[in-house]
Amino acid sequence: MLNQSVQYIKGIGPKRAEMLSRLGIKTIHDALSYFPREYEDRKVPLKIALASAGKKAIILAKVELSEQIQLGKNLSAFKACLSDGSGIIFAVFFRKSSPYYKHDIFSSLKRDFVKGKKVLVYGQVEINFGKKEINAEEYEPVADETKLGELIHFNRIVPVYPLTEGISQKWFREFMYHAVDSSRHDWPEPCPESIKKAMNFKNAKETLMSIHFPKELSDIEPARKRLAFDEFLLLETALAIVKERNNKNFKERKYPVKKSLLTPFREKLGFEFTASQKKVINEIFSDMQKTTPMNRLLMGDVGSGKTVVALSAVLLAIENGYQAVFLAPTEILAEQHFLTVNNMLKGLNINTALLTGRANRAKKEKRSIKEDLSLGRTNLIIGTHALIEEDVKFKDLGLIVIDEQHRFGVMQRAEIHIKSKNPDVLVMTATPIPRTLALTLYGDLDISVIDELPPGRQPVKTMHLKDFQSYNLVKDEIKKGHQAYIVYPLIEESDKIELKAAVKEADYLSKTVFQDYKVGLLHGQMPAGIKDKIMLDFRDKKYDILISTTVIEVGIDVANATVMVIEHAERFGLATLHQLRGRVGRGKDKSFCFLIGEPKSEDSIRRINVLVNNASGFAIAEEDLSLRGPGEFFGTMQHGLPPFKAGKIVYDAPVIEQAKDAAQKIIKEDPGLINHENLVLRIEMLSLYKDKFALSNIG
């Protein structure tokens, strides 16, 4: 029933169904789960004498007279004088008009605002020329005051929905009222009865009416949380099944710590691991030594030293005779890892290879790499999606490391798993993820966090400055022998957007402000070979300043670069700003990030302030999630995460915890979800997550 088209709802034909589809409402289920964005208390009409200017009010009054006024060529107003015994107020309705209109734009108002009739009017009260006016947003004729309790738009808490042009609140509210009233009894109840009783939950079918048409304002938040629990329960149940399935898998590989590679690796590094790194390495080694496969997420801020932690796991696998794969989301990141890893492993008897679409264009070279891999001559291979190809085979793949894993789809991760029987998996991210989001996205993974910077690293001092101030400070740093980045949001100038662009500014700055310095230019449209050469030249100090687009967000680590200047900083998201800032502060010298820009919106001002006042990526991630919401935080759709309708990941940590605990209890007692009270949960969970988490064979 709920999967039927909205056309089955009374009064909705093909035209209106098409209109609703613009809001993402195609089925009756879509309609019932399209929740209000806010609510207005229209329960008690106010006496005209008590209506205050600058505030919204509901007036129940009698029409005394009305008139139509032409305010301009394309604007008209309809004005009605209303009285209720305590005073007089003028209800004003504005309409776009044109001499070419064939119909009367005020015909319905003229019909409803007839002298002597009673009306309810809602809107903002104002004083104009000493007279009270109400800028009417909605109204309702009142034929019988004894039937006020039956009204949809007045005499109640009224929902306000997020709409698009061409759909009025009044029409949509009536549509929703009839949809909820007639179809809520078909709403699925995935929460088992025993859990509902234990948590003292109301019926979800009743709750649905409370979130759309609540009796009291105090009913709204409990209703939202009740429905959010069901949403989170479906996801957490799917994740609990995946985790339970992983725990049942048995691996024959053994990982005794031989230290034949680990000890020389640590001695060669020339620095001690931080306490946080040691803790995480112990967690990873402990997982690898279990009889079930490791499935662990490693979170660490920019520059926290995730790579050496991952390499420690790689070396434990290799010194026990197994192969390892290091999967990166982009070619430039894979190449960066290859350079870094080769440098760190220099002198150790390890064969590494790089496999990407760009790095191995020659068929013969690709064939040779794949042959070495299948015969076990290659211990560690680093690459992109090219590693997922069917003809890439391993002799004995033991460990899979996935970097910036949120940029891989669930199915892509599953494909690399197939290349080994029950491999150990370590997924990493430099995008710090707030705990609530990590709980939701990665309920099937154990989580490790590196929460301190390596010794000698200092937080990057961030300031919001004018461009000339930044440029003077850049010169000061270059005089000390350091280098700087200047980043722009665009490559070329745009006619539509008045922004400085990298190419033009590189030419201008190299000839004027920085004419005494060596200035390089880097952007994403350059051929790969040229791009790589420019970054290597910058690392080798052939340039003092590198002007770039966000392609530098992931690039070669240059410890000598101490300044990051970000032009039009208001144009970038928080995550990008933080990643760009992470390009500096990679050595022991004091480093700076200068934000140039004129933020005008509240959001852009807040983003700039957050970056200036926070060094921690985790604190920034919390703000970023709060500003953008989970859907945009980093393309969460590819995680198998649905767009939650009632759930708010930013605020719902306790609800997520409850759902997680409930899911684990249910799966422990009924792994196949075959008990009668779990059947709805099973059906709903499989409809959402069967393909995303390969759950077709549960039970």
GROMACS .gro file of C-alpha atoms in nm, residues 222-391:
model
  170
  222PRO     CA    1   0.946   1.279   2.147
  223ALA     CA    2   0.765   1.183   1.823
  224ARG     CA    3   1.069   1.268   1.611
  225LYS     CA    4   1.302   1.067   1.838
  226ARG     CA    5   1.064   0.771   1.836
  227LEU     CA    6   1.063   0.759   1.455
  228ALA     CA    7   1.439   0.830   1.446
  229PHE     CA    8   1.494   0.523   1.664
  230ASP     CA    9   1.330   0.304   1.397
  231GLU     CA   10   1.548   0.457   1.123
  232PHE     CA   11   1.867   0.401   1.322
  233LEU     CA   12   1.752   0.052   1.427
  234LEU     CA   13   1.730  -0.057   1.062
  235LEU     CA   14   2.086   0.058   0.986
  236GLU     CA   15   2.234  -0.068   1.313
  237THR     CA   16   2.070  -0.408   1.259
  238ALA     CA   17   2.229  -0.434   0.913
  239LEU     CA   18   2.568  -0.336   1.060
  240ALA     CA   19   2.527  -0.579   1.349
  241ILE     CA   20   2.462  -0.862   1.100
  242VAL     CA   21   2.774  -0.767   0.901
  243LYS     CA   22   2.981  -0.758   1.221
  244GLU     CA   23   2.839  -1.091   1.341
  245ARG     CA   24   2.915  -1.244   1.002
  246ASN     CA   25   3.273  -1.112   1.014
  247ASN     CA   26   3.317  -1.255   1.364
  248LYS     CA   27   3.213  -1.599   1.240
  249ASN     CA   28   3.474  -1.597   0.964
  250PHE     CA   29   3.786  -1.793   1.049
  251LYS     CA   30   4.128  -1.704   0.910
  252GLU     CA   31   4.417  -1.947   0.900
  253ARG     CA   32   4.686  -1.679   0.881
  254LYS     CA   33   4.909  -1.633   1.186
  255TYR     CA   34   5.091  -1.312   1.270
  256PRO     CA   35   5.361  -1.372   1.533
  257VAL     CA   36   5.563  -1.049   1.582
  258LYS     CA   37   5.902  -1.154   1.441
  259LYS     CA   38   6.048  -0.800   1.423
  260SER     CA   39   6.269  -0.899   1.127
  261LEU     CA   40   6.124  -0.599   0.940
  262LEU     CA   41   5.951  -0.405   1.218
  263THR     CA   42   6.264  -0.341   1.428
  264PRO     CA   43   6.485  -0.207   1.142
  265PHE     CA   44   6.187  -0.002   1.021
  266ARG     CA   45   6.143   0.167   1.360
  267GLU     CA   46   6.519   0.223   1.401
  268LYS     CA   47   6.541   0.379   1.055
  269LEU     CA   48   6.252   0.622   1.116
  270GLY     CA   49   6.463   0.838   1.345
  271PHE     CA   50   6.173   0.928   1.576
  272GLU     CA   51   5.971   0.763   1.849
  273PHE     CA   52   5.606   0.677   1.801
  274THR     CA   53   5.367   0.888   2.007
  275ALA     CA   54   5.176   0.724   2.291
  276SER     CA   55   4.863   0.746   2.072
  277GLN     CA   56   5.037   0.575   1.778
  278LYS     CA   57   5.168   0.297   2.006
  279LYS     CA   58   4.818   0.240   2.146
  280VAL     CA   59   4.668   0.215   1.797
  281ILE     CA   60   4.946  -0.017   1.670
  282ASN     CA   61   4.880  -0.248   1.967
  283GLU     CA   62   4.506  -0.250   1.884
  284ILE     CA   63   4.580  -0.337   1.521
  285PHE     CA   64   4.837  -0.608   1.605
  286SER     CA   65   4.596  -0.757   1.861
  287ASP     CA   66   4.325  -0.775   1.590
  288MET     CA   67   4.561  -0.930   1.336
  289GLN     CA   68   4.661  -1.201   1.584
  290LYS     CA   69   4.299  -1.309   1.641
  291THR     CA   70   4.146  -1.602   1.457
  292THR     CA   71   3.879  -1.377   1.303
  293PRO     CA   72   3.959  -1.107   1.042
  294MET     CA   73   4.037  -0.752   1.151
  295ASN     CA   74   3.787  -0.488   1.044
  296ARG     CA   75   3.915  -0.164   1.193
  297LEU     CA   76   3.878   0.207   1.114
  298LEU     CA   77   4.179   0.429   1.188
  299MET     CA   78   4.092   0.795   1.231
  300GLY     CA   79   4.364   1.056   1.261
  301ASP     CA   80   4.392   1.425   1.192
  302VAL     CA   81   4.607   1.567   0.912
  303GLY     CA   82   4.973   1.501   0.998
  304SER     CA   83   4.900   1.269   1.291
  305GLY     CA   84   5.113   0.987   1.148
  306LYS     CA   85   4.860   0.735   1.016
  307THR     CA   86   5.093   0.618   0.738
  308VAL     CA   87   5.364   0.484   0.974
  309VAL     CA   88   5.094   0.307   1.177
  310ALA     CA   89   4.953   0.146   0.861
  311LEU     CA   90   5.305   0.051   0.749
  312SER     CA   91   5.365  -0.122   1.082
  313ALA     CA   92   5.064  -0.344   1.006
  314VAL     CA   93   5.188  -0.397   0.649
  315LEU     CA   94   5.531  -0.507   0.775
  316LEU     CA   95   5.376  -0.749   1.026
  317ALA     CA   96   5.192  -0.912   0.734
  318ILE     CA   97   5.496  -0.917   0.504
  319GLU     CA   98   5.741  -1.057   0.763
  320ASN     CA   99   5.497  -1.348   0.805
  321GLY     CA  100   5.499  -1.422   0.433
  322TYR     CA  101   5.176  -1.249   0.327
  323GLN     CA  102   5.110  -0.974   0.075
  324ALA     CA  103   4.952  -0.636   0.148
  325VAL     CA  104   4.758  -0.389  -0.065
  326PHE     CA  105   4.731  -0.014  -0.008
  327LEU     CA  106   4.423   0.126  -0.184
  328ALA     CA  107   4.397   0.503  -0.246
  329PRO     CA  108   4.098   0.690  -0.400
  330THR     CA  109   4.295   0.902  -0.650
  331GLU     CA  110   4.601   0.853  -0.868
  332ILE     CA  111   4.783   1.150  -0.719
  333LEU     CA  112   4.727   1.015  -0.365
  334ALA     CA  113   4.838   0.665  -0.470
  335GLU     CA  114   5.155   0.811  -0.624
  336GLN     CA  115   5.216   1.018  -0.311
  337HIS     CA  116   5.184   0.707  -0.092
  338PHE     CA  117   5.417   0.514  -0.325
  339LEU     CA  118   5.688   0.783  -0.295
  340THR     CA  119   5.645   0.812   0.084
  341VAL     CA  120   5.636   0.436   0.146
  342ASN     CA  121   5.939   0.366  -0.075
  343ASN     CA  122   6.132   0.633   0.112
  344MET     CA  123   6.032   0.486   0.452
  345LEU     CA  124   6.108   0.126   0.349
  346LYS     CA  125   6.442   0.204   0.182
  347GLY     CA  126   6.702  -0.055   0.281
  348LEU     CA  127   6.446  -0.321   0.377
  349ASN     CA  128   6.408  -0.626   0.157
  350ILE     CA  129   6.059  -0.544   0.035
  351ASN     CA  130   5.931  -0.533  -0.323
  352THR     CA  131   5.671  -0.260  -0.374
  353ALA     CA  132   5.476  -0.174  -0.688
  354LEU     CA  133   5.238   0.098  -0.804
  355LEU     CA  134   4.931   0.020  -1.014
  356THR     CA  135   4.710   0.303  -1.143
  357GLY     CA  136   4.551   0.379  -1.479
  358ARG     CA  137   4.797   0.663  -1.540
  359ALA     CA  138   5.120   0.531  -1.390
  360ASN     CA  139   5.115   0.207  -1.588
  361ARG     CA  140   4.996   0.298  -1.934
  362ALA     CA  141   5.213   0.040  -2.113
  363LYS     CA  142   5.036  -0.297  -2.138
  364LYS     CA  143   5.365  -0.481  -2.100
  365GLU     CA  144   5.442  -0.298  -1.774
  366LYS     CA  145   5.094  -0.368  -1.637
  367ARG     CA  146   5.121  -0.732  -1.732
  368SER     CA  147   5.458  -0.761  -1.557
  369ILE     CA  148   5.324  -0.599  -1.235
  370LYS     CA  149   5.022  -0.831  -1.229
  371GLU     CA  150   5.241  -1.138  -1.291
  372ASP     CA  151   5.478  -1.044  -1.004
  373LEU     CA  152   5.174  -0.998  -0.782
  374SER     CA  153   5.016  -1.334  -0.867
  375LEU     CA  154   5.347  -1.516  -0.815
  376GLY     CA  155   5.410  -1.345  -0.481
  377ARG     CA  156   5.724  -1.160  -0.596
  378THR     CA  157   5.558  -0.829  -0.495
  379ASN     CA  158   5.504  -0.789  -0.120
  380LEU     CA  159   5.315  -0.458  -0.122
  381ILE     CA  160   5.115  -0.302  -0.401
  382ILE     CA  161   4.984   0.054  -0.386
  383GLY     CA  162   4.716   0.169  -0.627
  384THR     CA  163   4.370   0.294  -0.711
  385HIS     CA  164   4.052   0.127  -0.838
  386ALA     CA  165   4.281  -0.040  -1.095
  387LEU     CA  166   4.358  -0.296  -0.821
  388ILE     CA  167   3.992  -0.401  -0.817
  389GLU     CA  168   4.007  -0.524  -1.180
  390GLU     CA  169   3.927  -0.893  -1.224
  391ASP     CA  170   4.268  -0.991  -1.364
   0.00000   0.00000   0.00000
